[in-house]
PDB file of C-alpha atoms in Angstrom:
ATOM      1  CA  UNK H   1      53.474 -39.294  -2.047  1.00 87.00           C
ATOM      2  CA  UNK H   2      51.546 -42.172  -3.513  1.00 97.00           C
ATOM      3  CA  UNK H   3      52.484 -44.950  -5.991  1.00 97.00           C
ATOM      4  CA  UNK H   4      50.057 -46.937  -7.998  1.00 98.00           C
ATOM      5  CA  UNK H   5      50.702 -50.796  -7.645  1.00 98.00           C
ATOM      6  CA  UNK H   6      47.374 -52.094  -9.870  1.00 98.00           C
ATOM      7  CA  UNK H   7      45.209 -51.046 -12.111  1.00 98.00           C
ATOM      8  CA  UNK H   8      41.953 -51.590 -14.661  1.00 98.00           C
ATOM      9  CA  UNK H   9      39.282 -51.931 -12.123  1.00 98.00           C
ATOM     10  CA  UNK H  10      35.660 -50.233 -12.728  1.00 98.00           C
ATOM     11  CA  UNK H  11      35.209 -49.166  -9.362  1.00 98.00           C
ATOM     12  CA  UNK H  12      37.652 -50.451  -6.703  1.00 98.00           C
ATOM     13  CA  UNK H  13      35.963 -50.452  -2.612  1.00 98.00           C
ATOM     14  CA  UNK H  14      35.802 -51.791   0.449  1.00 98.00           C
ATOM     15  CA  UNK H  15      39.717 -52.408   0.729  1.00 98.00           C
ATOM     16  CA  UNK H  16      40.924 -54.604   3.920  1.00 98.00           C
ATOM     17  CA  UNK H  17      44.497 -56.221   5.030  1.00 98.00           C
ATOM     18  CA  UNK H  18      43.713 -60.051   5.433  1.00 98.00           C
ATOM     19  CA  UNK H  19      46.346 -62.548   5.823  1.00 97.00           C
ATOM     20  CA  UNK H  20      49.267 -60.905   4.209  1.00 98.00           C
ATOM     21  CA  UNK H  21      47.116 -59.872   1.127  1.00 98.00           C
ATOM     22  CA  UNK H  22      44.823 -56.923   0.280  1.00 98.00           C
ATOM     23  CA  UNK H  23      41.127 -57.809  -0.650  1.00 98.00           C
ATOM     24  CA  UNK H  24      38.908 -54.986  -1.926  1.00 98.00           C
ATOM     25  CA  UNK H  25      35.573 -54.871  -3.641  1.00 98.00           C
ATOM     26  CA  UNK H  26      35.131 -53.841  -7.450  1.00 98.00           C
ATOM     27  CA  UNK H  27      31.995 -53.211  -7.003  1.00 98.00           C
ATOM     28  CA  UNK H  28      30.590 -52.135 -10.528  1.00 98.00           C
ATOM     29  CA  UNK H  29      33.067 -54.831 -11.841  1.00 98.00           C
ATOM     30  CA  UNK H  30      30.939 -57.512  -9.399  1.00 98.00           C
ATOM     31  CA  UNK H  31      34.327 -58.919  -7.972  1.00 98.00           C
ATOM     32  CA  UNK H  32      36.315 -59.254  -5.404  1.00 98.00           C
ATOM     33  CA  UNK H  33      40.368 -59.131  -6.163  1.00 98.00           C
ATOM     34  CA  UNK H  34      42.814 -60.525  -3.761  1.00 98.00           C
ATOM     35  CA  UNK H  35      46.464 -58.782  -4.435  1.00 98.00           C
ATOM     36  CA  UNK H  36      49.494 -59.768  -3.194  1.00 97.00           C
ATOM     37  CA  UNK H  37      51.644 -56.679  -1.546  1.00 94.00           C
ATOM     38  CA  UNK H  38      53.293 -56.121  -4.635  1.00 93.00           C
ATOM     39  CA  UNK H  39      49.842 -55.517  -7.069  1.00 97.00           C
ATOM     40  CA  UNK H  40      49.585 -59.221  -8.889  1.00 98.00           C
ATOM     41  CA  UNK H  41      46.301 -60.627  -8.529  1.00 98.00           C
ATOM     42  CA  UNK H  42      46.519 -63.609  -6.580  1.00 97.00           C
ATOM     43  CA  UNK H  43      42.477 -64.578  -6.412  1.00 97.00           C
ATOM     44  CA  UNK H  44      39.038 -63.324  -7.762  1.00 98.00           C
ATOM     45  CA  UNK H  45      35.572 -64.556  -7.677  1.00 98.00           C
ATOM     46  CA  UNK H  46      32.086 -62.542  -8.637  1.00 98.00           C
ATOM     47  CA  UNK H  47      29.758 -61.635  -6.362  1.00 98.00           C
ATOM     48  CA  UNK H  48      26.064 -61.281  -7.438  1.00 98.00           C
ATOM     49  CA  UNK H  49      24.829 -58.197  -6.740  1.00 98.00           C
ATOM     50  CA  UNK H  50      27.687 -56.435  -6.693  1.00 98.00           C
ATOM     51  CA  UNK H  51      30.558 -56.561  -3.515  1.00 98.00           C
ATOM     52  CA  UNK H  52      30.822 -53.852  -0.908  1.00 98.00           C
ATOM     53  CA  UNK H  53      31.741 -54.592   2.785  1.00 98.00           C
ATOM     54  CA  UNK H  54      34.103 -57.418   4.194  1.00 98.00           C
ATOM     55  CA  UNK H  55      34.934 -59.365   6.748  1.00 98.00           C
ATOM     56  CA  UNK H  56      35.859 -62.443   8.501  1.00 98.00           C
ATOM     57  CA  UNK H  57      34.345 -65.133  10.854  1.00 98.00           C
ATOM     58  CA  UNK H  58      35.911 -66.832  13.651  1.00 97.00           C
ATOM     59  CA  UNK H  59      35.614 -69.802  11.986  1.00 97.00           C
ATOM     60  CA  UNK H  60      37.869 -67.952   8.872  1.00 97.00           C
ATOM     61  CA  UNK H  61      34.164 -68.048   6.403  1.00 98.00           C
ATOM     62  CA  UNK H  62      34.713 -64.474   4.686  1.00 98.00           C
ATOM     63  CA  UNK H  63      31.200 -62.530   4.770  1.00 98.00           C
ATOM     64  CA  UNK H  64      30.619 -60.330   1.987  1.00 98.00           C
ATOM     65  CA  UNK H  65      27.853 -57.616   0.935  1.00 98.00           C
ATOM     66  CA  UNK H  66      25.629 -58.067  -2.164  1.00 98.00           C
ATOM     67  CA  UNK H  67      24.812 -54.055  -2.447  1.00 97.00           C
ATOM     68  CA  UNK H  68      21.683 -54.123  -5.179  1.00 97.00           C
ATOM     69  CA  UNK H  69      20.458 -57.774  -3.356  1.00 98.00           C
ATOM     70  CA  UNK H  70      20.932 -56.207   0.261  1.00 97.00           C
ATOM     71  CA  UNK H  71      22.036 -59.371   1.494  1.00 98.00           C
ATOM     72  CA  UNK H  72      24.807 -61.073   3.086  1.00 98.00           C
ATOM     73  CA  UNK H  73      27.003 -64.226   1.875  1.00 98.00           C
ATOM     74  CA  UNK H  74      29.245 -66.797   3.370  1.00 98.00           C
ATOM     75  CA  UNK H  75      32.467 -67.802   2.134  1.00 98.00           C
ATOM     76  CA  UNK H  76      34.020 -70.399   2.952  1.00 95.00           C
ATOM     77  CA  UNK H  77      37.082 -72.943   2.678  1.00 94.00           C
ATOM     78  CA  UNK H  78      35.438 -74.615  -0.444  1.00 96.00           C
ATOM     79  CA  UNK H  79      34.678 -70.955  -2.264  1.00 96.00           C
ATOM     80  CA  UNK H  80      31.455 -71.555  -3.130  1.00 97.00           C
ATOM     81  CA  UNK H  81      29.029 -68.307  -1.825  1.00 98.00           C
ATOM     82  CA  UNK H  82      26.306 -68.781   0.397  1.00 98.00           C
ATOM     83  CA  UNK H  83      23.574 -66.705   1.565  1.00 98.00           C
ATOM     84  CA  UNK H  84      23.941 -66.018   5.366  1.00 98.00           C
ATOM     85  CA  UNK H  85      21.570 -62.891   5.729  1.00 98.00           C
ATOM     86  CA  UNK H  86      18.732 -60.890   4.406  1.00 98.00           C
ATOM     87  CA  UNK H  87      19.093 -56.755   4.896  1.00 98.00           C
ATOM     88  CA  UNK H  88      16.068 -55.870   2.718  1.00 96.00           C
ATOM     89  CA  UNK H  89      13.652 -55.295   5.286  1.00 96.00           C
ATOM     90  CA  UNK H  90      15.920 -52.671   7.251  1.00 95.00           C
ATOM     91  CA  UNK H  91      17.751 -50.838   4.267  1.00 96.00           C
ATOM     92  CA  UNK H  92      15.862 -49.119   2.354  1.00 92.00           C
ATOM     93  CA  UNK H  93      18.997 -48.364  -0.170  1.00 91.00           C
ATOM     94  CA  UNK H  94      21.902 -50.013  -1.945  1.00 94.00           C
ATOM     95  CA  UNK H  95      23.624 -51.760   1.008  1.00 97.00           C
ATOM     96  CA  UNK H  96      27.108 -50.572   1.662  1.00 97.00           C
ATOM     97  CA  UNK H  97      30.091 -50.796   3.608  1.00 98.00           C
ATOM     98  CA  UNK H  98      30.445 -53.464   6.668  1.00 98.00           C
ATOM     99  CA  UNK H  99      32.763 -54.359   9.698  1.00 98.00           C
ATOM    100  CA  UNK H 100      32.853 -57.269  11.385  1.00 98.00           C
ATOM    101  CA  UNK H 101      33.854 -58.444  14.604  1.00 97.00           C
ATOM    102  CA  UNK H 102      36.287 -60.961  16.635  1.00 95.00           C
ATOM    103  CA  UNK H 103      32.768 -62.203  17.910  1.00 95.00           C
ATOM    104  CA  UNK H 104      31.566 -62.450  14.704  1.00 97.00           C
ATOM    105  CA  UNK H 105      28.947 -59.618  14.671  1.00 97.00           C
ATOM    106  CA  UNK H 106      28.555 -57.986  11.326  1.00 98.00           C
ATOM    107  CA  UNK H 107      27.499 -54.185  10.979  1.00 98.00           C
ATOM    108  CA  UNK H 108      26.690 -52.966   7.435  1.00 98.00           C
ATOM    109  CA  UNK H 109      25.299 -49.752   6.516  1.00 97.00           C
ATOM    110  CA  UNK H 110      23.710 -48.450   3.596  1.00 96.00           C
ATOM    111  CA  UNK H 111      23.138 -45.655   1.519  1.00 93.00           C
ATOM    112  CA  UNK H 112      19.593 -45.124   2.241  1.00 88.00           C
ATOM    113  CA  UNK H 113      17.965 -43.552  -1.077  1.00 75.00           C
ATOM    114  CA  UNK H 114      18.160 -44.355  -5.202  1.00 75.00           C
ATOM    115  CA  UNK H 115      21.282 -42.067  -5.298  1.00 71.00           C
ATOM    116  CA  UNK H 116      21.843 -42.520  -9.255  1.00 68.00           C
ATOM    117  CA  UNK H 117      18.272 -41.732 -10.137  1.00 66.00           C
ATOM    118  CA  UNK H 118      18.336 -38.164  -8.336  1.00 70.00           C
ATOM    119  CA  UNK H 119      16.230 -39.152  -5.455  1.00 72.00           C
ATOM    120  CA  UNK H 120      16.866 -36.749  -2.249  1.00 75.00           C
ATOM    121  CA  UNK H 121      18.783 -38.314   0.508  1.00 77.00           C
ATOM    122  CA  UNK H 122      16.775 -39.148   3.688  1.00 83.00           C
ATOM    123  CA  UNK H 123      18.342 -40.680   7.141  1.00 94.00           C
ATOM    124  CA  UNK H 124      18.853 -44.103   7.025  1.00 97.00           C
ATOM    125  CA  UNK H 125      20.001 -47.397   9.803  1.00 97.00           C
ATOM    126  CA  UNK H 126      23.228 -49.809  10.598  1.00 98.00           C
ATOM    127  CA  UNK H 127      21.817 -53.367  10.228  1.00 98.00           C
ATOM    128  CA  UNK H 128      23.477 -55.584  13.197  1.00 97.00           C
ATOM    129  CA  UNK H 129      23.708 -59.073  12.012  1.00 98.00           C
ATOM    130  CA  UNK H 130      24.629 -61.353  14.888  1.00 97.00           C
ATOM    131  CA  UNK H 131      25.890 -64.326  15.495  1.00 96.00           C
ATOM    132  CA  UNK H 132      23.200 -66.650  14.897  1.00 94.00           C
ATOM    133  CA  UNK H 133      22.364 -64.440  11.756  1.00 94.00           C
ATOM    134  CA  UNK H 134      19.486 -62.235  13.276  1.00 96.00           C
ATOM    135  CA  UNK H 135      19.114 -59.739  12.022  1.00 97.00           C
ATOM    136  CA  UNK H 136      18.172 -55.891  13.808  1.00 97.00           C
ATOM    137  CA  UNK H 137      18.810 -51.803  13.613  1.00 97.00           C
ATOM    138  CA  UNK H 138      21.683 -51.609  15.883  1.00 96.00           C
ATOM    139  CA  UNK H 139      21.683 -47.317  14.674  1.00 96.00           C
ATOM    140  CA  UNK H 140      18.748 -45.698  13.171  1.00 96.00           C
ATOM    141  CA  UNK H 141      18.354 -41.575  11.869  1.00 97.00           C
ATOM    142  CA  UNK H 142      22.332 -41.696   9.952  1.00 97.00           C
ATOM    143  CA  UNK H 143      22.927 -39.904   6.867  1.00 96.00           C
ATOM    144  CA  UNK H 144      24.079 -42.301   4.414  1.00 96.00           C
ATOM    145  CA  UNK H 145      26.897 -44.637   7.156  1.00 97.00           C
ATOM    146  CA  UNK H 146      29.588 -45.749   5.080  1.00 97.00           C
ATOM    147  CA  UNK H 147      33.151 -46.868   5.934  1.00 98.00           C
ATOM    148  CA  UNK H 148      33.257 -48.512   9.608  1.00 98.00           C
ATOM    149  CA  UNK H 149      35.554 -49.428  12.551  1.00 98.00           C
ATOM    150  CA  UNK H 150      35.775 -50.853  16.191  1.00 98.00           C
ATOM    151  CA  UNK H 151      38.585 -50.144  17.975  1.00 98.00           C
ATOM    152  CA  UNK H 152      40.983 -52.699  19.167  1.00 97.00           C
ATOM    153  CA  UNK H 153      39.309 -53.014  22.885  1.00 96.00           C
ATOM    154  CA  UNK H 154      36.024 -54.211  20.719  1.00 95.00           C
ATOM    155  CA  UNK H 155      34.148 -51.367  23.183  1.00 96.00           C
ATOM    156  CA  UNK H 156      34.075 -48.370  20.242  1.00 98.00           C
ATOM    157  CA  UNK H 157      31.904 -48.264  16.654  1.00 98.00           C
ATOM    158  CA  UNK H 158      33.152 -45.083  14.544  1.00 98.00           C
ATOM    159  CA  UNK H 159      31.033 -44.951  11.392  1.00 98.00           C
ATOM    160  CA  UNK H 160      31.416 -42.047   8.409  1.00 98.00           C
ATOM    161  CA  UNK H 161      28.472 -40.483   8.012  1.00 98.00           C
ATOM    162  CA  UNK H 162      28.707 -39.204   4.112  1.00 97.00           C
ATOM    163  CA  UNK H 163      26.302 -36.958   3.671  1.00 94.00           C
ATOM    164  CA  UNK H 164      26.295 -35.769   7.542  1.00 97.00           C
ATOM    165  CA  UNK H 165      30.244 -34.706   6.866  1.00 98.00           C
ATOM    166  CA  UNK H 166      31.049 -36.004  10.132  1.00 98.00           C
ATOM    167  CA  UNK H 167      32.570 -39.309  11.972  1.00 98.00           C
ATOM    168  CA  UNK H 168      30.123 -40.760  14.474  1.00 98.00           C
ATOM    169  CA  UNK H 169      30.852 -42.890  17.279  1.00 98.00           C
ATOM    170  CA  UNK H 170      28.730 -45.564  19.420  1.00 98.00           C
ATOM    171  CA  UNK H 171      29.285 -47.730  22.595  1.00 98.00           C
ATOM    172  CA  UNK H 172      29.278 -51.109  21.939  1.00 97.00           C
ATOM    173  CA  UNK H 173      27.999 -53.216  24.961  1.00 92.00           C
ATOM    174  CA  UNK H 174      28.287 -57.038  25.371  1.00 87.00           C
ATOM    175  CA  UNK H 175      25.643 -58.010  23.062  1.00 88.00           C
ATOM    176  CA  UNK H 176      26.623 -56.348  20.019  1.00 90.00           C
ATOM    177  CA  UNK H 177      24.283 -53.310  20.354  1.00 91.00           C
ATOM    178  CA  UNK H 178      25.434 -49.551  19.673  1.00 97.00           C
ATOM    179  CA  UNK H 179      25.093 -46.672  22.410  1.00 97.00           C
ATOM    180  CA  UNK H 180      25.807 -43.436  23.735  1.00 98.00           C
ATOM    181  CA  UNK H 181      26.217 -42.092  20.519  1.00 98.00           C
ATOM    182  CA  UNK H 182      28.520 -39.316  20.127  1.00 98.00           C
ATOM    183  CA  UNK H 183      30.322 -36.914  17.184  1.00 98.00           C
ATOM    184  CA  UNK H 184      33.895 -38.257  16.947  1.00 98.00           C
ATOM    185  CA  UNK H 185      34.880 -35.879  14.164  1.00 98.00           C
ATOM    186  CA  UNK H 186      32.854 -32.602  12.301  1.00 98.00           C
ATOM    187  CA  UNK H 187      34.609 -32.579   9.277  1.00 97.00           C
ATOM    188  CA  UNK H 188      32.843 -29.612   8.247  1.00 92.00           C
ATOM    189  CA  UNK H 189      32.991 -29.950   4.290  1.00 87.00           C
ATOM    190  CA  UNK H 190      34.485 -33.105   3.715  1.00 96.00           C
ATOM    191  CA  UNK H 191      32.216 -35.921   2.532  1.00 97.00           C
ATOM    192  CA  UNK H 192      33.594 -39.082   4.243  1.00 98.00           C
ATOM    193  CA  UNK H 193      33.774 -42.193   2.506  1.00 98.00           C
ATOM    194  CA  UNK H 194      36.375 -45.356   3.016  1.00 98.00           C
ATOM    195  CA  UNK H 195      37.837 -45.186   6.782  1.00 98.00           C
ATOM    196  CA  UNK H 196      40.649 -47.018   8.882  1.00 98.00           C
ATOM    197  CA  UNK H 197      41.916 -46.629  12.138  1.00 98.00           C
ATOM    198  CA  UNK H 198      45.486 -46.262  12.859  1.00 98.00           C
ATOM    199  CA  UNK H 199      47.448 -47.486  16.268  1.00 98.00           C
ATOM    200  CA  UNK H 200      47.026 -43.738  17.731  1.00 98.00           C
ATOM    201  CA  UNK H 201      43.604 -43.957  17.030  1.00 98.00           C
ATOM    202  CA  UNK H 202      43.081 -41.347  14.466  1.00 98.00           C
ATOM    203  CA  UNK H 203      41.213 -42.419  11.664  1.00 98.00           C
ATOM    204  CA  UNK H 204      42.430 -41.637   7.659  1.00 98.00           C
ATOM    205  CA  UNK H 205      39.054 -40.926   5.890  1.00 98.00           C
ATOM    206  CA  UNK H 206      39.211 -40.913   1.822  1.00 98.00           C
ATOM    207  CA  UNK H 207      37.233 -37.925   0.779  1.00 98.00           C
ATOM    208  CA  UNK H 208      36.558 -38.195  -3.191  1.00 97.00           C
ATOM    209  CA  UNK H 209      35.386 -34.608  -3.480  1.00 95.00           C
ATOM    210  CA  UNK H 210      38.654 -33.261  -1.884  1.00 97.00           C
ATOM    211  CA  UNK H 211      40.771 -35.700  -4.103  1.00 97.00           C
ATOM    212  CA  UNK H 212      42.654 -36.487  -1.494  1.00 98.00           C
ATOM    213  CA  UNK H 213      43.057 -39.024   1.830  1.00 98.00           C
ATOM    214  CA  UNK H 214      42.968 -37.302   5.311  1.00 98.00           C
ATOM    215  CA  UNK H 215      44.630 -38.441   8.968  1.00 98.00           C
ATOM    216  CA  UNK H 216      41.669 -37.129  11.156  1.00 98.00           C
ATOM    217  CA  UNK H 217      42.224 -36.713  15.121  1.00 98.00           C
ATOM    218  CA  UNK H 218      39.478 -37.573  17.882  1.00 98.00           C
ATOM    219  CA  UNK H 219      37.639 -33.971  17.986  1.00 98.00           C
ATOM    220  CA  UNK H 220      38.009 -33.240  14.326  1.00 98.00           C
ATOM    221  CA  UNK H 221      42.092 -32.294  13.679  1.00 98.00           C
ATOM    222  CA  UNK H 222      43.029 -33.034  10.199  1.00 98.00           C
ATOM    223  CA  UNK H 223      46.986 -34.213  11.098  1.00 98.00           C
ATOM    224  CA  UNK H 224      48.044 -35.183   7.458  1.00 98.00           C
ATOM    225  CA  UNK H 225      46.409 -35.193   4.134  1.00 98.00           C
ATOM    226  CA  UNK H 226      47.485 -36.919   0.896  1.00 98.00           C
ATOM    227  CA  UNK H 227      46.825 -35.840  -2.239  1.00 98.00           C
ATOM    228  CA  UNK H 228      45.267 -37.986  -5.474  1.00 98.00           C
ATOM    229  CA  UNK H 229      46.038 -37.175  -8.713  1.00 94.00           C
ATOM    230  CA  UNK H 230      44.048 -37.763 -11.795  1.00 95.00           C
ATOM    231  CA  UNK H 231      41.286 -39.631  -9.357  1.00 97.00           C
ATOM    232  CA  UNK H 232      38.720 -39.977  -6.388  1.00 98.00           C
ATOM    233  CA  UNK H 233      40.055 -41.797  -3.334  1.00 98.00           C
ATOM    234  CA  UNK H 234      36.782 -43.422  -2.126  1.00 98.00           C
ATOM    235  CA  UNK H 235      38.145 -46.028   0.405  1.00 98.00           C
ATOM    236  CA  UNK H 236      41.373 -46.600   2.533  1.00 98.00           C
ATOM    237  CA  UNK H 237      42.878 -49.512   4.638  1.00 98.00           C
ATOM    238  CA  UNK H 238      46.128 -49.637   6.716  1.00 98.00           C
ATOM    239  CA  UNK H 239      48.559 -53.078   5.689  1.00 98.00           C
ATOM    240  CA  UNK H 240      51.533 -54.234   4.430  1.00 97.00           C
ATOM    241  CA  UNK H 241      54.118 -56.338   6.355  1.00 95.00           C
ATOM    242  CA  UNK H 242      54.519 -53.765   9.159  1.00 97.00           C
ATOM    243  CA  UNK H 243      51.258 -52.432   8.935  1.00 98.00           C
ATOM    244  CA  UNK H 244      52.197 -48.957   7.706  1.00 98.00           C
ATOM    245  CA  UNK H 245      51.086 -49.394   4.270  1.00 98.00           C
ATOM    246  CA  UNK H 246      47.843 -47.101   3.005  1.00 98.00           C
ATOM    247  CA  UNK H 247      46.168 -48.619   0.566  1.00 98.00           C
ATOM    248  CA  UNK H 248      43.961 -46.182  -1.356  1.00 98.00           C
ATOM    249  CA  UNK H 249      41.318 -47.073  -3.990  1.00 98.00           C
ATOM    250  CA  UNK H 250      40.753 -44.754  -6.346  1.00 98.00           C
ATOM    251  CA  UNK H 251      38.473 -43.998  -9.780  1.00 98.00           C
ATOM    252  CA  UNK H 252      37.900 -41.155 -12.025  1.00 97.00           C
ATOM    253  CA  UNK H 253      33.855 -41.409 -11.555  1.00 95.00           C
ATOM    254  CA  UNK H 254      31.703 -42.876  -9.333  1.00 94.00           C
ATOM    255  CA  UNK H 255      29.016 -43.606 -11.861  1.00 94.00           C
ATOM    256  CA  UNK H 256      28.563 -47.428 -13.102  1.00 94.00           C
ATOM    257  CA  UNK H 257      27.290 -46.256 -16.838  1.00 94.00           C
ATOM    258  CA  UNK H 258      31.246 -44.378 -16.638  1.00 97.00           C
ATOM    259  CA  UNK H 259      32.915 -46.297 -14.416  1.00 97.00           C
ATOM    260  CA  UNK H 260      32.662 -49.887 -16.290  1.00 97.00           C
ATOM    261  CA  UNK H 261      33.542 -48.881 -19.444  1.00 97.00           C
ATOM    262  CA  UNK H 262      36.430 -46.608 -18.987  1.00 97.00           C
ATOM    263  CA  UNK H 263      38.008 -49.062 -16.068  1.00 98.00           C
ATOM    264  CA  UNK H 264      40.003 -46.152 -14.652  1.00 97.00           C
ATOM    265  CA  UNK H 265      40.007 -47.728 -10.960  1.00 98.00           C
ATOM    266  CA  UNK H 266      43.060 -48.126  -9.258  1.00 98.00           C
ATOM    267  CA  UNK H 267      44.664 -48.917  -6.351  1.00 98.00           C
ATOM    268  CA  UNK H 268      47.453 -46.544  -4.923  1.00 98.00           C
ATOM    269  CA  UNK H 269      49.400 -46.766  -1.906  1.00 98.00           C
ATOM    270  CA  UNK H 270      51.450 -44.146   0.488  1.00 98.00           C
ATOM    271  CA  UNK H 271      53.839 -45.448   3.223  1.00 98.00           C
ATOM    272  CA  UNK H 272      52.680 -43.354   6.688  1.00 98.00           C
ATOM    273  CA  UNK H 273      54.370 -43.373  10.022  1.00 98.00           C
ATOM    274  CA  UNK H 274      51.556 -44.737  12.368  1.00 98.00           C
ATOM    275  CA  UNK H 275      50.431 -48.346  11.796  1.00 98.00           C
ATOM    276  CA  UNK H 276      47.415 -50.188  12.101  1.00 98.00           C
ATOM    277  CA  UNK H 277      45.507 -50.482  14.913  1.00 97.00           C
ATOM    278  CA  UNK H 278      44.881 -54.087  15.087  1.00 95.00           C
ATOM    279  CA  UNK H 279      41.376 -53.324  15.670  1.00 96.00           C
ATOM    280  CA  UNK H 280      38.502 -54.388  12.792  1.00 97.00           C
ATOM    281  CA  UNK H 281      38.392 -54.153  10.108  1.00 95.00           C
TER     282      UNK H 281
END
């Protein structure tokens, strides 16, 4: 059972649980929202480009994804956006989602191909930004990696691969760089978009085809799954006070000519029995 606490987005992404408030990414709207737990809007501020991924420093600077620039920008205490890394030269499509670390290591995927203009989908790489803002392929040969987590010990990477139907998962050693990678979940069907990790470690995955948000077990179990009405779920993120809040962001088409002018997107949210993990995002 879901309840819808805001609404009149184009295209709502990206959601994460940040200081007692829920940030997501409207990302044909070109702006970030920051709600309080009850829905009001508390902040906004555009992004150019267009917003996808999110995260924080160490230092508390918020790093955010331009998708069409495939770029990275700072954010910090005085708002003002700065550019903090380049992704052009690795993705070769609209950059997407992003998680970033407690070291601050940033890991943003992309989609790969000119999805709106029909092209056919080819594999595609995670960009690793570290530290120091180098840029690298940390995973190379992934069909279009979307939603992304690292598990509380900081030693797992579980990425959705969307148009691979599956949950992938990497080894991350002490200088930020993915191995031994691995098939967490074949979801056999299911498109995977937005992901989050819960305290048991199974991962909800929104699936926008299925209209509906699924509790996925290591191995490929589907535990729970919540139905959308009257929309797509395309991303999900565990909050609230106790940390057993899902919120779900939802739209009624995924296509920017649509999506902008009919501002269907929406963010819903279903109260679940396993928190958050308090891993990243």
């Amino acid at each position: 059972m879901t309840r819808t606490i805001a609404r009149g987005f184009a295209f709502p992404e990206g959601p994460r649980w940040h200081e007692g408030r829920l940030w997501f990414a409207d990302q044909h709207g070109g702006t970030v929202y920051v709600l309080d737990p009850d829905g009001h809007v508390h902040e906004h501020f555009a992004v150019p480009g267009g917003p996808s991924g999110m995260g924080w420093l160490p230092d508390g600077a918020l790093l955010v994804v331009s998708m069409d620039e495939r770029r990275l920008y700072r954010r910090g205490s005085d708002g003002q956006l700065v550019m903090y890394a380049e992704l052009a030269a690795i993705h070769s499509g609209q950059s997407n989602d992003m998680v970033v670390d407690h070291r601050g290591w940033a890991y943003a995927g992309n989609v790969g191909f000119d999805y709106y203009s029909g092209e056919a989908p080819w594999p595609t790489c995670i960009a690793a930004v570290a530290p120091d803002g180098a840029v690298a392929v940390a995973a190379d040969h992934l069909h279009c990696p979307n939603g992304s987590v690292i598990t509380p010990d900081c030693r797992t990477f579980i990425v959705a691969e969307t148009f691979a139907s599956r949950l992938t998962a990497f080894d991350i050693d002490e200088e930020g760089r993915l191995f031994n990678r691995r098939i967490f979940a074949d979801l056999d069907g299911y498109a995977p978009d937005g992901i989050c990790l819960d305290a048991e470690g199974c991962v909800w995955v929104a699936v926008a085809l299925a209209n509906s948000v699924i509790r996925v077990r290591e191995g490929g179990e589907i535990l729970t799954q919540i139905p959308i009405e009257a929309a797509r779920p395309y991303a999900c993120m565990l909050g609230g006070m106790d940390g057993r809040d899902l919120f779900i962001c939802c739209a009624s088409d995924h296509d920017p000519a649509v999506t902008v002018k009919v501002r269907s997107g929406r963010i819903d949210v279903a109260r679940v029995n396993v928190g958050s993990s308090g891993g990243w995002p």
